[in-house]
XYZ file of C-alpha atoms in Angstrom:
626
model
C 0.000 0.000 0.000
C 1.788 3.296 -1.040
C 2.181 5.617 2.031
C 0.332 8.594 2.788
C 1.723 12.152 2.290
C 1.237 13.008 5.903
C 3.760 9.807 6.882
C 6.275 10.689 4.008
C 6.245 14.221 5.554
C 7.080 12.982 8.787
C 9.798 10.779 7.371
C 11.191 13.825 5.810
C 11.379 16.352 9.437
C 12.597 12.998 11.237
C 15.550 12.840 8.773
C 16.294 16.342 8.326
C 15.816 17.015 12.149
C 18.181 13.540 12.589
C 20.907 15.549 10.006
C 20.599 19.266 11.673
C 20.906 17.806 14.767
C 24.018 15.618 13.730
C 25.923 18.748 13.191
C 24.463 20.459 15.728
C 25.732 17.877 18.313
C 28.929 16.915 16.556
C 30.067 20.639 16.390
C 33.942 21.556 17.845
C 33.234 24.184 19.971
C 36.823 24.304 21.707
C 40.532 22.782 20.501
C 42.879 23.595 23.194
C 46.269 24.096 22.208
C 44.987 25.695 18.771
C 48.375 24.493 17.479
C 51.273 23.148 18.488
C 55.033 23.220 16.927
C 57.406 20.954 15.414
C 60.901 20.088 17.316
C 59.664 19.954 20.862
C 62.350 17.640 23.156
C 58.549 15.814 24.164
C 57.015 15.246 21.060
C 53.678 14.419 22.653
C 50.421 16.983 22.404
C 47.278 16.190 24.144
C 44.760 17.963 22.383
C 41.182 18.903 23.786
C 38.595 18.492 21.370
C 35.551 20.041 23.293
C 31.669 20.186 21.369
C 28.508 18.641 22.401
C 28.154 14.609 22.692
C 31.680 14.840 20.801
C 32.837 11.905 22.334
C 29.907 9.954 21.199
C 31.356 10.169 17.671
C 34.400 8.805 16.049
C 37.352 10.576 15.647
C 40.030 10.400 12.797
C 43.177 12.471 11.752
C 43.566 12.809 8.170
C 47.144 12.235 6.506
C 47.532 8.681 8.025
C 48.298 10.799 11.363
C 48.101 8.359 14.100
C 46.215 8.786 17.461
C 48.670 7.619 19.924
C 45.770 7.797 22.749
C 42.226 8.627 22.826
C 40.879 9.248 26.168
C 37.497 9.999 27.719
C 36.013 11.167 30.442
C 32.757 11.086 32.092
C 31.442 13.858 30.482
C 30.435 12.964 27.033
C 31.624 16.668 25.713
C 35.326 15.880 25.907
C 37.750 14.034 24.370
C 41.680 14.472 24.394
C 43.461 12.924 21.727
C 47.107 12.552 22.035
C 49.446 12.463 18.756
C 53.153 12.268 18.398
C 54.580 14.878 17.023
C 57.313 13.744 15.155
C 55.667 10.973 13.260
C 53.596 13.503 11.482
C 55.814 14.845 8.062
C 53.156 17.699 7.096
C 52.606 21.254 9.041
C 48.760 20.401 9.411
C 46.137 18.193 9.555
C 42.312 17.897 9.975
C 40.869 16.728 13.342
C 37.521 15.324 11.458
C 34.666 14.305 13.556
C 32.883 11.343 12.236
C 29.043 10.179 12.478
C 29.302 6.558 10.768
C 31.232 7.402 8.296
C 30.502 10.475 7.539
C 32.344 13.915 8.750
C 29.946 15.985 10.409
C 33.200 18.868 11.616
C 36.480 19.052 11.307
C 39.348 21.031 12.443
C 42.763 21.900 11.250
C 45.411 21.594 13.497
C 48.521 23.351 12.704
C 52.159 22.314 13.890
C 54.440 25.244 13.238
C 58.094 25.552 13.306
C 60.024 26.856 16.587
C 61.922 30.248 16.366
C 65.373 29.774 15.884
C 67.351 28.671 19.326
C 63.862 28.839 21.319
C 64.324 25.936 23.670
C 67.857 27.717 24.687
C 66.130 31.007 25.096
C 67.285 33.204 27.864
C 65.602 34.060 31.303
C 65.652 35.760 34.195
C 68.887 35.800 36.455
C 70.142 38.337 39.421
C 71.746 40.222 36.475
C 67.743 41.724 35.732
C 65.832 43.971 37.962
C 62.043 42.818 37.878
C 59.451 45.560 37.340
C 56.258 44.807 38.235
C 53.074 45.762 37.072
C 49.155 45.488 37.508
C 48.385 46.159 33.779
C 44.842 47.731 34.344
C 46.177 50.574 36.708
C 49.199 51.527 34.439
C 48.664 52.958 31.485
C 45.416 53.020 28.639
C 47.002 53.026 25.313
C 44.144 51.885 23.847
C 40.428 53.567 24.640
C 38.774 51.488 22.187
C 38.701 48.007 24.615
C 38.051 49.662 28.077
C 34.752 48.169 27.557
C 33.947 44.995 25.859
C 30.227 43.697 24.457
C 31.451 39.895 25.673
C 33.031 41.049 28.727
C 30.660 41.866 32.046
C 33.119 44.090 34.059
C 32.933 47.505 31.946
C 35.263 50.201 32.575
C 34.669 52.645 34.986
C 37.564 54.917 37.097
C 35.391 55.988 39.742
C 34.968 52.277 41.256
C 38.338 51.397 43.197
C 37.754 47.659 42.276
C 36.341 47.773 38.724
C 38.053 47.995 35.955
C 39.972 51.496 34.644
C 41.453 51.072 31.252
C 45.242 50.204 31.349
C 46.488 47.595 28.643
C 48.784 45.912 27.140
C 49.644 49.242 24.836
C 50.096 51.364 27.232
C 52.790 49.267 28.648
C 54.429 49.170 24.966
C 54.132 52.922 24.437
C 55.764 53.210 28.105
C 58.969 51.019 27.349
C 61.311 53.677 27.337
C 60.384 54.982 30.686
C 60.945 51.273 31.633
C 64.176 51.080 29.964
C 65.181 54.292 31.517
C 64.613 53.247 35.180
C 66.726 50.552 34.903
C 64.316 47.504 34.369
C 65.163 44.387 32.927
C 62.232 42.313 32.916
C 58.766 43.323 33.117
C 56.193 40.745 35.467
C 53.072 41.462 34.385
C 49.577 40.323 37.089
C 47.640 37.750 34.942
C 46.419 39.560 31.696
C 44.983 36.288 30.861
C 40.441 36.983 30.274
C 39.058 37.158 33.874
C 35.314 37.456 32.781
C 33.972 37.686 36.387
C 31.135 40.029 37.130
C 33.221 42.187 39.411
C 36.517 42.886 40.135
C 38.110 41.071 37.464
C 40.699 43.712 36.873
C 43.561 41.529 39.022
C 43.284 38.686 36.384
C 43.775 36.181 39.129
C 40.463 34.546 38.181
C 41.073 33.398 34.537
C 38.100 32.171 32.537
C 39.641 31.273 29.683
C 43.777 30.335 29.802
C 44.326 30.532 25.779
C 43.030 33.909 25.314
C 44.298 37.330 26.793
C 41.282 39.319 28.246
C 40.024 41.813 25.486
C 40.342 44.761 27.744
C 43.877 44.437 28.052
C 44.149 43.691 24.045
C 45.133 40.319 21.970
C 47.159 37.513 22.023
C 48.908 39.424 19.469
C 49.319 42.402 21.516
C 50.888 40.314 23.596
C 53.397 38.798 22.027
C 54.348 42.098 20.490
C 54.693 43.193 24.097
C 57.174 40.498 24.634
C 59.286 40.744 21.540
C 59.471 44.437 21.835
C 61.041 43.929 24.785
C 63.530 41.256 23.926
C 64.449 43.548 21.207
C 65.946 46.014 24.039
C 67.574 43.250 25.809
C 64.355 43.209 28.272
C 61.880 40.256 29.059
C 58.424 39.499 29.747
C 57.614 37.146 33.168
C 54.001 35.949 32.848
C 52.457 35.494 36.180
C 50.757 31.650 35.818
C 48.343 29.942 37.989
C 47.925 26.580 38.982
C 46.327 26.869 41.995
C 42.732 28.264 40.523
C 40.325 29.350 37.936
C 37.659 31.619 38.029
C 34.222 29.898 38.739
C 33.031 31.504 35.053
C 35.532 29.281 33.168
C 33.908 27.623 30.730
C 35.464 24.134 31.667
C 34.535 24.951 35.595
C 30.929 25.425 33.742
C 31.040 22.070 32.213
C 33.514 19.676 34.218
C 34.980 17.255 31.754
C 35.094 15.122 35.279
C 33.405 16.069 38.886
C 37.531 15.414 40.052
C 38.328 18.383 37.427
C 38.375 20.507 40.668
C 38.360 19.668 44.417
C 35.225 19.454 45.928
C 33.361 19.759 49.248
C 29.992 18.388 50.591
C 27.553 20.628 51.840
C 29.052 23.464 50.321
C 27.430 25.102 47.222
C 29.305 23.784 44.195
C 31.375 22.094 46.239
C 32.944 25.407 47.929
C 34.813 25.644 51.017
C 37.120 28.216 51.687
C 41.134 26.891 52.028
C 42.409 27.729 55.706
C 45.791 28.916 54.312
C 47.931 27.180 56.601
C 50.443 25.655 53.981
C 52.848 24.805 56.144
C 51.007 21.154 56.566
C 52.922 20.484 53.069
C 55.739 19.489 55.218
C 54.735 19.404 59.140
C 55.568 15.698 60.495
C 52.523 16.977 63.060
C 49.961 18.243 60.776
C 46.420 16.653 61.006
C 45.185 15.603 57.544
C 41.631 17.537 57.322
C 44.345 20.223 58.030
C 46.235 19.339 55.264
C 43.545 18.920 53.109
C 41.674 21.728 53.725
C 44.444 23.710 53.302
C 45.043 22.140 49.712
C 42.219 21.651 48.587
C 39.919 24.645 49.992
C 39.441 27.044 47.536
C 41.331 30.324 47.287
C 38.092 32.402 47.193
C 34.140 31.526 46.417
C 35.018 32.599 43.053
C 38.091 30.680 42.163
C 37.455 27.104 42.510
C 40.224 24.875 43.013
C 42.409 22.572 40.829
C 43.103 19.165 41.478
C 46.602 18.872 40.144
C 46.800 15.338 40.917
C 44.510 14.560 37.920
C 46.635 13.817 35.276
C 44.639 15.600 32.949
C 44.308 18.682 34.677
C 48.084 18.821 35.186
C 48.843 18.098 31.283
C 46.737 20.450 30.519
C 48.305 23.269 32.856
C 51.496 22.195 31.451
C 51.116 22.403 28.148
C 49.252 25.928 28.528
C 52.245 26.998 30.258
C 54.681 26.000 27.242
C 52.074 26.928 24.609
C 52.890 30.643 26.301
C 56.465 30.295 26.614
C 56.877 29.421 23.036
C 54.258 31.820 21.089
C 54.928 34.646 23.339
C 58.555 34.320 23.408
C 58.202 34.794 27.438
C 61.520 35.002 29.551
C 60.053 33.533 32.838
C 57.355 32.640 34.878
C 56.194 33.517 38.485
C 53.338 31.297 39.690
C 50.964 32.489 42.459
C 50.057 30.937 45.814
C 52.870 27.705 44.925
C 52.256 25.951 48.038
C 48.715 25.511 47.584
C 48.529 23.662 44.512
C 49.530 19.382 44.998
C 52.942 19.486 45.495
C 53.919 16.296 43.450
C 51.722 17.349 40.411
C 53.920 21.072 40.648
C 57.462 19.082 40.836
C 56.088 17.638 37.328
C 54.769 20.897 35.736
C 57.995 22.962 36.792
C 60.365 19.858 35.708
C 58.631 19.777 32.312
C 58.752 23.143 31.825
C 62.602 23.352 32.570
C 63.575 20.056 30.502
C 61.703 21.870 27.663
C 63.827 25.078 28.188
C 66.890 24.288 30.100
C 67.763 28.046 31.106
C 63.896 29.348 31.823
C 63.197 30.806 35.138
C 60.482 30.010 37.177
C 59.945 31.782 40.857
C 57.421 30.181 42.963
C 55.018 32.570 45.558
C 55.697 30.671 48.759
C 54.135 33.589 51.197
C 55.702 32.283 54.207
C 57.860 34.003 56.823
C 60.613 31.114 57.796
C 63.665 30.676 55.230
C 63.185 26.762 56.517
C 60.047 26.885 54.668
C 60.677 29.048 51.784
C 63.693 26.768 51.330
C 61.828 24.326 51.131
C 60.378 24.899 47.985
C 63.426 25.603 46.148
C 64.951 23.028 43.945
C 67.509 20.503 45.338
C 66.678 21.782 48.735
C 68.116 19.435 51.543
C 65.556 20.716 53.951
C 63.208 18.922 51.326
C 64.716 15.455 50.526
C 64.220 14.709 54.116
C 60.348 13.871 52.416
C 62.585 12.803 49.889
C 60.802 15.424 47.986
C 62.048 17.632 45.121
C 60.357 20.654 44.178
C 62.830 21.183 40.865
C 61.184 25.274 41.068
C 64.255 27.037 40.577
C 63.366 30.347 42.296
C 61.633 31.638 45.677
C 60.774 34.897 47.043
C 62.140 36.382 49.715
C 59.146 36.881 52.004
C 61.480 36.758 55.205
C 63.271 39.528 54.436
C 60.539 41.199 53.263
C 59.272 40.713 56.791
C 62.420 41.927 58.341
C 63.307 44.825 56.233
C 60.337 47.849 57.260
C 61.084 46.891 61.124
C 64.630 47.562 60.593
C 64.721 50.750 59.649
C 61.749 51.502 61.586
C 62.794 50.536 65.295
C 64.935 51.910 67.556
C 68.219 49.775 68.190
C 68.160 47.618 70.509
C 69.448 43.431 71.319
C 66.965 42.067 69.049
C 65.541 45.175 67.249
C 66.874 47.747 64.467
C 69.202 46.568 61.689
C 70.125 43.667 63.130
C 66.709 42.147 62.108
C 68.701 42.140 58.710
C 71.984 40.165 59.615
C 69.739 37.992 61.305
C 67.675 37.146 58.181
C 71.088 37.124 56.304
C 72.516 34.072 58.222
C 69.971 31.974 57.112
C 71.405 31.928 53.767
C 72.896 28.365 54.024
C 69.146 27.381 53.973
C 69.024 27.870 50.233
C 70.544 25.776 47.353
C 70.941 28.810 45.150
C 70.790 31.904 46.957
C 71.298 33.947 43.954
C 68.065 32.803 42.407
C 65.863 34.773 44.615
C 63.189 37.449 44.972
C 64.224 40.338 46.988
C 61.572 43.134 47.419
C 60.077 45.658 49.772
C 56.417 44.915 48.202
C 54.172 43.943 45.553
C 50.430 43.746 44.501
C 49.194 42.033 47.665
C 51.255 43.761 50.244
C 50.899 47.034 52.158
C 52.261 49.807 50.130
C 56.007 50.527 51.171
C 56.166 53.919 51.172
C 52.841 54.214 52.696
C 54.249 52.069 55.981
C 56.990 54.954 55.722
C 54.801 57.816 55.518
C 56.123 58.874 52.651
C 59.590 59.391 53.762
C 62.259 59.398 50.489
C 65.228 58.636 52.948
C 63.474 55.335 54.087
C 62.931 54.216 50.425
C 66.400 54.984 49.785
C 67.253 52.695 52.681
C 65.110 50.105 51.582
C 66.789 50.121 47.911
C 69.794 50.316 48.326
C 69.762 47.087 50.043
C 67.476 45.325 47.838
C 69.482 46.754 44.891
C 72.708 45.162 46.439
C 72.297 42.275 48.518
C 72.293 38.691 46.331
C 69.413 37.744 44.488
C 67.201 39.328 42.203
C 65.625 42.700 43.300
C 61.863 43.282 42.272
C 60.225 46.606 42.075
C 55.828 47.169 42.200
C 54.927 50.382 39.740
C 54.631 53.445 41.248
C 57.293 53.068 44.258
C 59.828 54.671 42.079
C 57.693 58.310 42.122
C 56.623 58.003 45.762
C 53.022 55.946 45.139
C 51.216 55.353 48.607
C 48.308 53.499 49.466
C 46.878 52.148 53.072
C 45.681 48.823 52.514
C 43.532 48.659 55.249
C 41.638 50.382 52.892
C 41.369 47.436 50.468
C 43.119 46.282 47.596
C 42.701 48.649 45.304
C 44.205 51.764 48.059
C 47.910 49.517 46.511
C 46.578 49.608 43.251
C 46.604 53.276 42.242
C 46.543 54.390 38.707
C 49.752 55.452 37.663
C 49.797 59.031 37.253
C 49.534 60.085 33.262
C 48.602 56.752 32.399
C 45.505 58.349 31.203
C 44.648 61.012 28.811
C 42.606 62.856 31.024
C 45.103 62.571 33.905
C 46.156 66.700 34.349
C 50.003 65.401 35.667
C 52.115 62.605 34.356
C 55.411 60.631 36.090
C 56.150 59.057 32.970
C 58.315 62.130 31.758
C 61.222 64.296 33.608
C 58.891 67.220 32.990
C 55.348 66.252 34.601
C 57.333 64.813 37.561
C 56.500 67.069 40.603
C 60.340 67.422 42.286
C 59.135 65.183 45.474
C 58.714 62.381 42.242
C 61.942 63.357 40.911
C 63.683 62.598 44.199
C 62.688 58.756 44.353
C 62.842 58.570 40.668
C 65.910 59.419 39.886
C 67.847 57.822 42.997
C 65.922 54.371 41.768
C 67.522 55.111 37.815
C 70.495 55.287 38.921
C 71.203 52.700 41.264
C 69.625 50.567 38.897
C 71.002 51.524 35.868
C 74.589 51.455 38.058
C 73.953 47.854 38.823
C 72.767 46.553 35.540
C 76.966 46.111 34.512
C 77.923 44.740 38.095
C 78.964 41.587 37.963
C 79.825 41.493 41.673
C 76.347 41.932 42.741
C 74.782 39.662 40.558
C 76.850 36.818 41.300
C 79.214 38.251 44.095
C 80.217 36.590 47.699
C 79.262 38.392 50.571
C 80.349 39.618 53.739
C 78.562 41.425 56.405
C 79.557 42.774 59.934
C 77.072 43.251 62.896
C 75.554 46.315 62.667
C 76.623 48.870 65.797
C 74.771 52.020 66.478
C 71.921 50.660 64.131
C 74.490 50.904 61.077
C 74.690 48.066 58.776
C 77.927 47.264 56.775
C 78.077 44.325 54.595
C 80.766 43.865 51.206
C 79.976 42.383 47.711
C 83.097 41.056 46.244
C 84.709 38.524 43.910
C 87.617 38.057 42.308
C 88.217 41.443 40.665
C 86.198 43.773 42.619
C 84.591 44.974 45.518
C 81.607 47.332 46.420
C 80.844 48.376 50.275
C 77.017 49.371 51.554
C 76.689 51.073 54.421
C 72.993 51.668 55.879
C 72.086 54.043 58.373
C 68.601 53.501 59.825
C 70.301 55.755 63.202
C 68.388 59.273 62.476
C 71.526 60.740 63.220
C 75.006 60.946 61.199
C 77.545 58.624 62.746
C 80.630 57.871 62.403
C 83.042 55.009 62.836
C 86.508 53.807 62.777
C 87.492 51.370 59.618
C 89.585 49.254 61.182
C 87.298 46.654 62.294
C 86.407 46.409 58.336
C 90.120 45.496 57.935
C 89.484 41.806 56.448
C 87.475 43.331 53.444
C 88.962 46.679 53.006
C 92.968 44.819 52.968
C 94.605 46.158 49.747
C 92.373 49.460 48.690
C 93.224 52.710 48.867
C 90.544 54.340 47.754
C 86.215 54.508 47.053
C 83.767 56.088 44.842
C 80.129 56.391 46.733
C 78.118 55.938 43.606
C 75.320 57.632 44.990
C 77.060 61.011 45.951
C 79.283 60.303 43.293
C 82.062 61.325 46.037
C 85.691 60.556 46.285
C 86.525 58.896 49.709
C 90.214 58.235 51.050
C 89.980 54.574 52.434
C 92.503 53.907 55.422
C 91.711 51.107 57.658
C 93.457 53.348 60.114
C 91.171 55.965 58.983
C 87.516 56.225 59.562
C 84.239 57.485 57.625
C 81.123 59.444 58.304
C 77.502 58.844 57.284
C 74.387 61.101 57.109
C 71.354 60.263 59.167
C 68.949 57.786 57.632
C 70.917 57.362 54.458
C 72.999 54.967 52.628
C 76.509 54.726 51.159
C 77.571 52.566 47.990
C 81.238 52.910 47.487
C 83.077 50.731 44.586
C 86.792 50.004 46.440
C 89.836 51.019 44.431
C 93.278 49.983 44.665
């Protein structure tokens, strides 16, 4: 019996709606990397192929490229498909989804070739002096993106937490000022997109880790960033994180697995806040829902926490972290809040990282106030193979002397107080496996504003620099310190995040030129150029021995020296001038005659018979001559 036209019709919606919705489902919404590159020491890419039901379908590579692993997880919108890189002869292929056998979508993958020399590329050392920046409070080179349509947080100045408008190119159109000071290497705060509803402009909440936040610019604008500053001998450190995303991520939207993140019960989407006591990462006493709350607690309501342990999750954070490295030419990392993340999984990440790029830098935030336990985290550390534990992160900050340094020149002298809060945090130096591989600051994004704990006082800073300018490691300087910024952070976070004064067209002064500089700028300005322009050439301090003496009348004396040379710091934290006999300096000052104080740029007679004099609350740099 032939078939009625209403049945035929129906025949014909059930198979169109069956095609539409084939393509519909089948559709690659993500590929994460994009592309990869040719000539990598692991030739292995996992590749994230991310679309509706995709997993339900089969996948092929075209060109007789083989899948060397398929994997799946329990969320039928994922798939990671893992090729080898150098079994594959052509510079792309097509990803092709397959219903049957039939392609409903397919994707080209790219694998590019390397820049010349890239996994030898240079990094980072206690030759550079770090610069560091919170891109949205800098400069706004570009009006156009304040505000993007995609975007929630829109751009508004008179909100201390939203977001005001610095980018990307007002950091390139602001290199020579950069240059000028004396900087080296530029760490940006995460630039990565951080589309959270408010307060987003820190970037520590990225939603998407592939794709630089369209208020600060483009991936693009990035890597220009990056090679504009390698072509002045000047690097870009990205500022990574491990630890957490931001709850809007489109993967913390749609968990490829529930074990994507770490979870809680009871608490709404499995929330409960970390209890930031990291120090159960190595206590032989520590309770384990100590431990693990500490680990695994989130951060913040808003940045849910990654399970590094997940192989998956860890793959993918490492090859983001290359995929950076390599297309934005980067010359280090610092990763945030280190101790939080699973401390195996991180010996992995940084270990591929640095067998990929033998020379690359990474520094590790270990916010802790006991050299034992920032030691700890450094590679080869002895304190740490007692676990039998390697962390293989080449770099820590300093956050001991950080501690230290403010009550120093603050207090009055006394058995434990004044400058001797500084020799003190000196002789822990044995601690440390590679003391020259080390932050040294007075502050950064998170911390109380330096000059604002000094009330403003240019004779403090001066104090504070010269010894982070000097001492070993690597010295690090947050925007705005150099012109006299302030900012009480009882206040919040943004009172330490200050727009940087003619970082903005309508701004009626600017510190970015000798000219709008009011003279109180000029004064920590120009003593910051020229220490640090002085110690970009000086050998001696970046890799120098040192020797220091016990400060007396609150006056610290300690040497830099090597082979060839020799440079003396004196601080004064005493409000008054004082002087003292050289003799007892006679094991360091032994064979020269003579010293130039590169700060007064003064001649000085040096006679261990003799003695020397030193303003109030100031600080003496003298390069020893024979």
């Amino acid at each position: 019996m032939e078939e009625s036209k209403k049945t035929k019709h129906m025949k014909k919606i059930l198979l169109l709606s069956s095609f539409l919705s084939t393509f519909a489902f089948a559709q690659i919404q993500k590929v994460e990397p994009m592309f990869w590159w040719k000539g990598m020491k692991n030739p292995e890419v996992q590749i994230l192929v991310y679309g509706k039901d995709i997993s339900k379908y089969n996948i092929e590579l075209s060109d007789n490229v083989k899948i060397q692993n398929l994997q799946k997880t329990e969320n039928p919108n994922y798939v990671f498909v893992t090729i080898n890189t150098n079994e594959v002869n052509k510079s792309s292929f097509k990803i092709n989804i397959k219903n049957k056998n039939k392609i409903v979508d397919s994707y080209t993958y790219e694998l590019k070739d390397r820049q010349p020399n890239s996994a030898n590329r240079t990094s980072f050392t206690s030759k550079d002096m770090v610069y560091l920046i919170m891109p949205d409070r800098f400069a706004n080179g570009d009006e156009s993106n304040d505000s993007k349509k995609e975007l929630t947080d829109k751009a508004n100045r008179s909100i201390p937490d939203g977001r005001h408008g610095g980018d990307l190119r007002g950091i390139i159109n602001n290199l020579d000022y950069l240059q000028n000071l004396g900087a080296t290497a530029v760490w940006l705060t995460p630039v990565n997109e951080d589309n959270e509803k408010q307060h987003s402009y820190h970037g520590y909440a990225q939603t998407d880790l592939y794709k630089i936040d369209g208020r600060y610019g483009s991936n693009e604008d990035y890597r220009e960033l990056s090679q504009k500053l390698n072509q002045r001998g000047m690097m870009l450190i990205q500022d990574y994180v491990t630890n957490h995303w931001g709850i809007s991520h489109w993967m913390i939207q749609d968990l490829p697995s529930q074990d994507w993140i770490h979870k809680f019960p009871g608490g709404k989407d499995g929330f409960r806040r970390s209890n930031y006591r990291t120090t159960t990462q190595f206590d032989k006493n520590a309770a384990e829902v100590d431990k693990k709350e500490a680990l695994n607690g989130w951060f913040d309501y808003t940045m849910p926490d990654m399970n590094q342990s997940n192989p998956l999750v860890l793959n993918y954070l490492t090859q983001n972290a290359i995929w950076w490295i390599e297309y934005a030419e980067l010359g280090g990392m610092r990763v945030d809040t280190y101790p939080y993340n699973d401390k195996e999984g991180m010996a992995k990440w940084v270990k591929a990282i640095t067998t990929e790029y033998p020379n690359f830098n990474v520094v590790g935030e270990a916010w802790m106030y006991s050299s034992a336990h920032i030691s700890y985290w450094q590679k080869d550390s002895k304190i740490a193979e007692i676990d039998n534990y390697n962390s293989y992160l080449p770099s820590v900050m300093d956050f001991p002397l950080f501690s230290e340094l403010p009550k120093a020149i603050k207090e009055e002298e006394s058995w434990d107080k004044g400058m001797i809060k500084l020799y003190n945090s000196f002789t822990n130096d044995f601690l440390y496996p590679d003391i020259n591989n080390m932050f040294v600051f007075m502050e950064n994004h998170d911390t109380e504003r330096w000059n604002e704990i000094m009330n403003g006082d240019v004779n403090d800073y001066k104090l504070g620099l010269s010894l982070i300018s000097t001492v070993r490691g690597i010295p690090q300087v947050y925007y705005g310190s150099e012109i006299g910024m302030r900012g009480d952070k009882s206040k919040g976070d943004a009172a330490i995040r200050q727009d940087f004064p003619g970082g903005w067209k309508s701004d009626k002064q600017s510190a970015f030129t000798n000219e709008g500089r009011t003279s109180e700028q000029k004064t920590f300005h120009d003593f910051t150029a020229k220490l640090f322009n002085w110690r970009k050439n000086k050998e001696v301090i970046h890799s120098g021995k040192t020797k220091h003496y016990m400060p007396q009348s609150n006056v610290y004396v300690y040497f830099r020296y090597n082979e060839n040379e020799s440079v003396m710091v004196i601080l004064n934290a005493n409000p008054e001038k004082q002087t003292f006999k050289l003799d007892r300096f006679a094991e360091s000052l032994n064979g020269f005659t003579s010293g130039k104080d590169i700060i007064s740029d003064k001649v000085l007679p040096i006679n261990t018979n003799g003695e020397i004099t030193i303003d109030g609350k100031s600080s003496m740099i003298i390069e020893l001559g024979k």
